[in-house]
Amino acid sequence: MMLECPGAGRFKQPVPEIINCPYCKQEMEIWSDEARAICPSCKKEVMRQGDTAGCLDWCKYARECVGDKLYARYLENKSIMLKDKIIKALENYFGQDKKRIRHARKVMDYAEEILRKEQADWHIVIPAALLHDVGIEAAEQKYGSSAGHYQEREGPAIAKETLRRMGLEKKDIDEICLIIANHHSPGKVNTDNFRVLYDADWLVNLKDEVKTGDSDKLREMINKIFLTATGKKLAEEIYLQGGRR
């Protein structure tokens, strides 16, 4: 069947393409007009990624072609594939500083939890969550301090180079770096992506800012700090209702 491509402005004939399933490594077929397919061997859903992503990665009509729900799932899956590469890069950068690596991973975990409820972009928030504190070491070396404004100053350049090597689009890198450059400064960036990252970071940091036994002070801070309904709910569950930490 001939399909009209809004990006190319002409009709085109879908064709089958052969890729390797990322789960079982067996060859499988995916059509050029599909964003996903089921592997006949392991029966898992496979989304287009990397070299097989085709126009989903660059065409401004990609969302229109495959629909909002499927395109959102594609971006979520893309972020999951990307995060493993970023984690490895972060581990190489921080070396034996396990504390900062654990913090980044914990913020990422909370960001993923918030993303399942809030409208934001996985492929922006997850890299920002992992790299938001990447400027700490440079700040300490340059200014003798890890204060937030120094992190914001030094982090974007390091994050930009890391993401550039991974082949991210410039517009995505720019947005991620803008979040990193303001992750201690709410109000300067007014986007859903920033709000999710900001809340995820505070879900980890709140325990260090106030005595967790002071429920009145905690409730006051939660109401003041958190920018998303999901972040606020999680903070109440964790810090006021004796939930997980």
XYZ file of C-alpha atoms in Angstrom:
245
model
C 0.000 0.000 0.000
C 1.308 3.428 -0.910
C 1.377 5.902 1.989
C 1.635 9.654 1.832
C 4.591 10.960 3.820
C 3.898 14.496 5.166
C 7.625 15.090 5.606
C 8.625 14.190 2.064
C 5.437 15.594 0.515
C 4.945 12.543 -1.680
C 3.651 8.992 -1.635
C 6.088 6.230 -0.862
C 6.060 2.456 -0.702
C 6.880 0.941 2.707
C 9.609 -1.699 2.568
C 10.746 -4.367 5.044
C 14.039 -3.836 6.869
C 16.089 -6.437 8.746
C 17.417 -5.522 12.208
C 18.778 -7.457 15.185
C 16.487 -7.731 18.180
C 18.213 -5.911 21.096
C 16.949 -8.578 23.526
C 17.649 -11.935 21.894
C 19.958 -10.726 19.073
C 18.005 -12.646 16.439
C 17.274 -11.074 13.069
C 13.774 -9.696 12.697
C 11.800 -7.661 10.233
C 10.427 -4.167 10.724
C 8.703 -2.172 8.004
C 9.958 1.262 7.068
C 6.650 2.883 8.104
C 6.599 1.217 11.534
C 7.940 2.580 14.818
C 7.800 -0.823 16.491
C 7.484 -4.526 15.827
C 7.227 -7.754 17.824
C 10.254 -10.022 17.671
C 9.076 -13.442 16.424
C 11.771 -15.160 18.473
C 11.481 -13.670 21.988
C 8.057 -12.010 21.487
C 9.230 -8.695 22.925
C 8.289 -5.320 21.493
C 11.165 -3.653 19.672
C 11.185 0.079 18.995
C 13.284 1.725 16.310
C 16.531 3.053 17.749
C 19.866 4.437 16.595
C 20.644 3.680 12.974
C 17.219 2.079 12.474
C 15.249 5.051 13.780
C 15.094 6.699 10.375
C 12.811 9.680 10.089
C 11.470 9.279 13.642
C 14.628 10.971 14.862
C 14.650 13.983 12.580
C 11.354 14.569 10.769
C 9.144 17.271 12.238
C 6.121 15.190 11.186
C 7.230 12.070 13.087
C 4.649 12.510 15.847
C 1.925 13.084 13.270
C 2.918 9.953 11.346
C 2.862 7.459 14.212
C 0.526 9.206 16.672
C 1.114 10.819 20.066
C 0.972 7.629 22.130
C 3.371 5.608 20.018
C 5.754 8.544 19.551
C 5.863 9.088 23.329
C 6.690 5.406 23.802
C 9.427 5.704 21.197
C 11.001 8.630 23.075
C 10.703 6.772 26.381
C 12.419 3.733 24.905
C 15.065 5.976 23.348
C 15.864 7.462 26.752
C 16.168 3.994 28.298
C 18.715 2.998 25.648
C 20.583 6.276 26.096
C 20.763 6.250 29.885
C 23.066 3.211 30.005
C 25.599 5.075 27.847
C 25.360 8.188 30.020
C 25.760 6.181 33.229
C 28.960 4.626 31.874
C 30.255 8.063 30.854
C 29.386 9.426 34.309
C 31.167 6.556 36.030
C 34.254 7.202 33.930
C 34.112 10.918 34.706
C 33.636 10.640 38.478
C 35.857 7.581 38.874
C 35.836 6.414 42.497
C 33.383 9.095 43.631
C 30.582 6.599 44.221
C 28.505 9.071 46.245
C 27.911 11.365 43.262
C 27.186 8.471 40.953
C 24.637 7.078 43.427
C 23.034 10.504 43.718
C 22.692 10.833 39.947
C 21.141 7.391 39.639
C 18.717 8.074 42.482
C 17.605 11.343 40.890
C 17.151 9.465 37.610
C 14.992 6.832 39.347
C 12.726 9.497 40.821
C 12.604 11.327 37.481
C 11.395 8.149 35.784
C 8.726 7.736 38.436
C 7.494 11.293 37.983
C 7.578 10.972 34.184
C 5.060 8.133 34.324
C 2.497 10.610 35.676
C 3.549 13.996 34.285
C 3.645 15.306 30.714
C 7.334 15.743 29.941
C 9.996 14.403 27.578
C 11.875 11.315 28.680
C 14.734 11.911 26.229
C 15.361 15.347 27.790
C 14.681 14.675 31.475
C 16.666 11.439 31.873
C 19.970 12.844 30.501
C 19.413 16.011 32.558
C 18.804 13.926 35.694
C 21.991 11.941 35.234
C 24.171 14.929 34.340
C 22.658 17.701 36.475
C 25.555 17.663 38.981
C 28.339 16.930 36.512
C 29.859 20.359 37.156
C 30.602 19.683 40.847
C 34.157 18.452 40.391
C 35.089 21.305 38.043
C 33.508 23.802 40.452
C 35.524 22.480 43.375
C 38.751 22.596 41.381
C 38.123 26.071 39.985
C 36.407 27.847 42.894
C 37.133 25.610 45.880
C 33.388 25.210 46.320
C 30.559 22.961 45.114
C 27.913 25.656 45.644
C 24.918 25.404 43.361
C 25.675 28.477 41.266
C 29.169 27.168 40.539
C 27.735 23.799 39.482
C 25.350 25.606 37.157
C 28.235 27.565 35.659
C 30.557 24.614 35.003
C 28.151 21.754 34.303
C 26.676 22.642 30.891
C 29.963 22.549 28.959
C 30.836 19.112 30.352
C 27.341 17.786 29.681
C 27.334 19.240 26.172
C 30.525 17.441 25.198
C 29.291 14.169 26.711
C 25.983 14.326 24.836
C 27.583 15.504 21.612
C 29.771 12.396 21.533
C 26.613 10.303 21.851
C 25.080 11.893 18.781
C 22.170 13.785 20.339
C 20.507 16.502 18.322
C 21.714 20.036 19.004
C 18.276 21.262 20.076
C 18.003 18.449 22.636
C 21.517 19.093 23.944
C 20.730 22.796 24.251
C 17.595 22.114 26.288
C 19.319 19.596 28.560
C 22.185 22.025 29.173
C 19.752 24.865 29.886
C 18.155 22.742 32.609
C 21.564 21.869 34.064
C 22.564 25.551 34.002
C 19.550 26.404 36.169
C 18.825 23.278 38.203
C 19.301 25.194 41.479
C 17.413 28.239 40.205
C 13.660 27.610 39.873
C 11.757 30.217 37.904
C 14.426 30.870 35.286
C 13.303 27.933 33.117
C 9.558 27.433 32.976
C 9.131 24.053 31.279
C 7.635 20.701 32.254
C 11.010 19.067 31.677
C 12.705 21.409 34.159
C 9.980 20.874 36.769
C 10.342 17.093 36.660
C 14.136 17.246 37.064
C 13.891 19.841 39.835
C 11.436 17.740 41.835
C 13.433 14.524 41.341
C 16.556 16.236 42.687
C 14.696 17.564 45.707
C 13.216 14.131 46.474
C 16.788 13.018 47.118
C 18.070 16.198 48.772
C 15.218 17.073 51.118
C 16.463 14.772 53.875
C 19.660 16.828 54.093
C 17.894 20.170 54.353
C 15.615 19.648 57.332
C 15.279 17.219 60.216
C 12.969 14.496 58.977
C 11.326 14.283 62.399
C 10.002 17.833 62.153
C 6.784 17.050 60.258
C 5.448 20.617 60.324
C 8.661 22.009 58.834
C 8.753 19.209 56.279
C 5.190 19.838 55.157
C 5.900 23.553 54.825
C 8.984 22.891 52.700
C 7.229 20.321 50.505
C 4.401 22.731 49.754
C 6.889 25.477 48.937
C 9.484 23.541 46.957
C 7.844 20.990 44.695
C 6.667 22.053 41.256
C 4.693 19.009 40.069
C 1.723 17.286 41.668
C 3.488 13.928 41.383
C 6.693 15.217 42.968
C 4.769 16.691 45.867
C 2.801 13.470 46.380
C 5.990 11.396 46.384
C 7.640 13.764 48.863
C 4.686 13.440 51.226
C 4.741 9.659 50.882
C 8.486 9.415 51.510
C 8.990 12.021 54.214
C 5.631 12.433 55.961
C 4.014 9.003 55.690
C 7.082 6.929 56.484
C 7.418 5.537 52.970
C 10.509 4.398 51.108
C 13.705 6.469 51.135
